[in-house]
PDB file of C-alpha atoms in Angstrom:
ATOM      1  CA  UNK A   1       0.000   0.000   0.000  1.00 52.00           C
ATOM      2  CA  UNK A   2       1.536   3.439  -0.970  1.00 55.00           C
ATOM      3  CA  UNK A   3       1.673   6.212   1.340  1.00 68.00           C
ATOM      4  CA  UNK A   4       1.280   8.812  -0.981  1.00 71.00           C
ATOM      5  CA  UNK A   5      -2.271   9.776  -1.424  1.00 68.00           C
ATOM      6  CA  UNK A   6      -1.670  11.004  -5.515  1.00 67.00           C
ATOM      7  CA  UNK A   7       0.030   7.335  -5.612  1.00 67.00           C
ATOM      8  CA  UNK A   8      -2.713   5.344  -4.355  1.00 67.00           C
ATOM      9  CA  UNK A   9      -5.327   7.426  -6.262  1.00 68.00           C
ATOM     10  CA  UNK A  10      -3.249   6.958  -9.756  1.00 64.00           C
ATOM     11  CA  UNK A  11      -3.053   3.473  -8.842  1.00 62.00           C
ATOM     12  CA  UNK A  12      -7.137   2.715  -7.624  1.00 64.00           C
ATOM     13  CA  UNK A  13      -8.143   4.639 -11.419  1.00 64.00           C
ATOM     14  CA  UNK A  14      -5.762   2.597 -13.362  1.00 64.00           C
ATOM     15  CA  UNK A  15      -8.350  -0.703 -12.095  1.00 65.00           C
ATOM     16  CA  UNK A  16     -11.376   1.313 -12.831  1.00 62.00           C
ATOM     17  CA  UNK A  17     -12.457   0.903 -16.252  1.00 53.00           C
ATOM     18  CA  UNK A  18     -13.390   3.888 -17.964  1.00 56.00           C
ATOM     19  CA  UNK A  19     -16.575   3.798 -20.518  1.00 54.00           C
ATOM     20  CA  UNK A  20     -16.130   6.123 -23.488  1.00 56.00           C
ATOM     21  CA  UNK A  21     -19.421   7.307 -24.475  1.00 61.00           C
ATOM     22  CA  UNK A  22     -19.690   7.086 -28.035  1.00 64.00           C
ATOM     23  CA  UNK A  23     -20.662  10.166 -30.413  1.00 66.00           C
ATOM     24  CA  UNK A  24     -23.674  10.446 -32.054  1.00 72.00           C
ATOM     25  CA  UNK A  25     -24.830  12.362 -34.733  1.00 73.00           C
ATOM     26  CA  UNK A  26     -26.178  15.245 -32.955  1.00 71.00           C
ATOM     27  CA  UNK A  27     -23.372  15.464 -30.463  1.00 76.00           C
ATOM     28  CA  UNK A  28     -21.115  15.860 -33.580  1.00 81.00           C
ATOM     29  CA  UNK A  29     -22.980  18.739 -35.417  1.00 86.00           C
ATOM     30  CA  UNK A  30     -23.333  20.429 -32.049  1.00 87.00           C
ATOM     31  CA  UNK A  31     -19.542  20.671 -31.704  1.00 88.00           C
ATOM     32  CA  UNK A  32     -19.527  21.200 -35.758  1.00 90.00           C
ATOM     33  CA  UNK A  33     -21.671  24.332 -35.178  1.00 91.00           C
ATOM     34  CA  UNK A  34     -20.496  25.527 -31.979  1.00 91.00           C
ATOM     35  CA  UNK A  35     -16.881  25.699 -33.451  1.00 91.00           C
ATOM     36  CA  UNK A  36     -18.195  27.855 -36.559  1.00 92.00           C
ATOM     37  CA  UNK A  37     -19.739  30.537 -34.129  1.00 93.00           C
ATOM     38  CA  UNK A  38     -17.255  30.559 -32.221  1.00 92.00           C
ATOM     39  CA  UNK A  39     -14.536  31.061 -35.358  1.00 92.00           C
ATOM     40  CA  UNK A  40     -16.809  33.890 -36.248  1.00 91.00           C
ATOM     41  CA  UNK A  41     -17.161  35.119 -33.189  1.00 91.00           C
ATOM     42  CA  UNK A  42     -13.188  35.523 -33.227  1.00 90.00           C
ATOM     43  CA  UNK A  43     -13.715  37.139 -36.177  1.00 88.00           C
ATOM     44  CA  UNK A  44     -16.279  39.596 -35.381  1.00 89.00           C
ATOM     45  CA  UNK A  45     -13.595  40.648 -32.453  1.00 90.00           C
ATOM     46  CA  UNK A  46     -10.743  41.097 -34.328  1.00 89.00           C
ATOM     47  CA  UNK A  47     -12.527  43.358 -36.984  1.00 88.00           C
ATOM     48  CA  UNK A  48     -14.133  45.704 -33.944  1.00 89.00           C
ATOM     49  CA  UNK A  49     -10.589  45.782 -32.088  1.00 89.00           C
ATOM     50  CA  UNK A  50      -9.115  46.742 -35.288  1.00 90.00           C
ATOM     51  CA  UNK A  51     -11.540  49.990 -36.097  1.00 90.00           C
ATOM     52  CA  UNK A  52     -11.075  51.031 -32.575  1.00 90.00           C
ATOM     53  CA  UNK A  53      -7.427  50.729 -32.813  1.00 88.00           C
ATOM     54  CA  UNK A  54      -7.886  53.206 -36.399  1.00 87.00           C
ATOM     55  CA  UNK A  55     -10.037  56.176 -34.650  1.00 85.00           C
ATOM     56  CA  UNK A  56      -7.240  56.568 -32.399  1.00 82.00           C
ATOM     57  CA  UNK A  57      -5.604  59.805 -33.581  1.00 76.00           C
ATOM     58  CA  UNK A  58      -1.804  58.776 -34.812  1.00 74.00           C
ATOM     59  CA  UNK A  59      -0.250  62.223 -33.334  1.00 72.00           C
ATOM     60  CA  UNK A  60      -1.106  64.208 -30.783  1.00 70.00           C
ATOM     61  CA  UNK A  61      -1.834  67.550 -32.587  1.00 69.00           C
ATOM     62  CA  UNK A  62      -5.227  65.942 -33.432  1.00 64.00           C
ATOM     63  CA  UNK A  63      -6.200  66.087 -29.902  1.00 65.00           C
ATOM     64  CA  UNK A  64      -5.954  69.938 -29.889  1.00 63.00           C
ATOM     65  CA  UNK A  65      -8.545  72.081 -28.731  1.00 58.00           C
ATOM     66  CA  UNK A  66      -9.535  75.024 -31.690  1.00 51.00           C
TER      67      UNK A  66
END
């Protein structure tokens, strides 16, 4: 018997047989989908960072008062 409580845990899963669930259909075009609006979602960021990153003024002589 180990000692170690991370050794005897590693050692009680190894004898515990672990069921994969297998994928169906749905569960595939759910992850299909969810990566696509997520990917545009990305997107969609990176095109809203960028125009607020171009209205900032380059020098400061635009930020002078008239």
């Amino acid at each position: 018997m180990h000692t170690c409580p991370l050794l005897r845990a590693s050692t009680e899963s190894r004898k515990i047989v672990a069921h994969r669930i297998s994928r169906t259909r749905a569960t595939t075009s759910v992850r299909y989908w969810m990566a696509i609006r997520a990917s545009l979602a990305g997107l969609t960021g990176w095109r809203a960072l960028r125009e607020v990153l171009n209205a900032i003024p380059d020098s400061n002589d635009d930020f002078g008062l008239f």
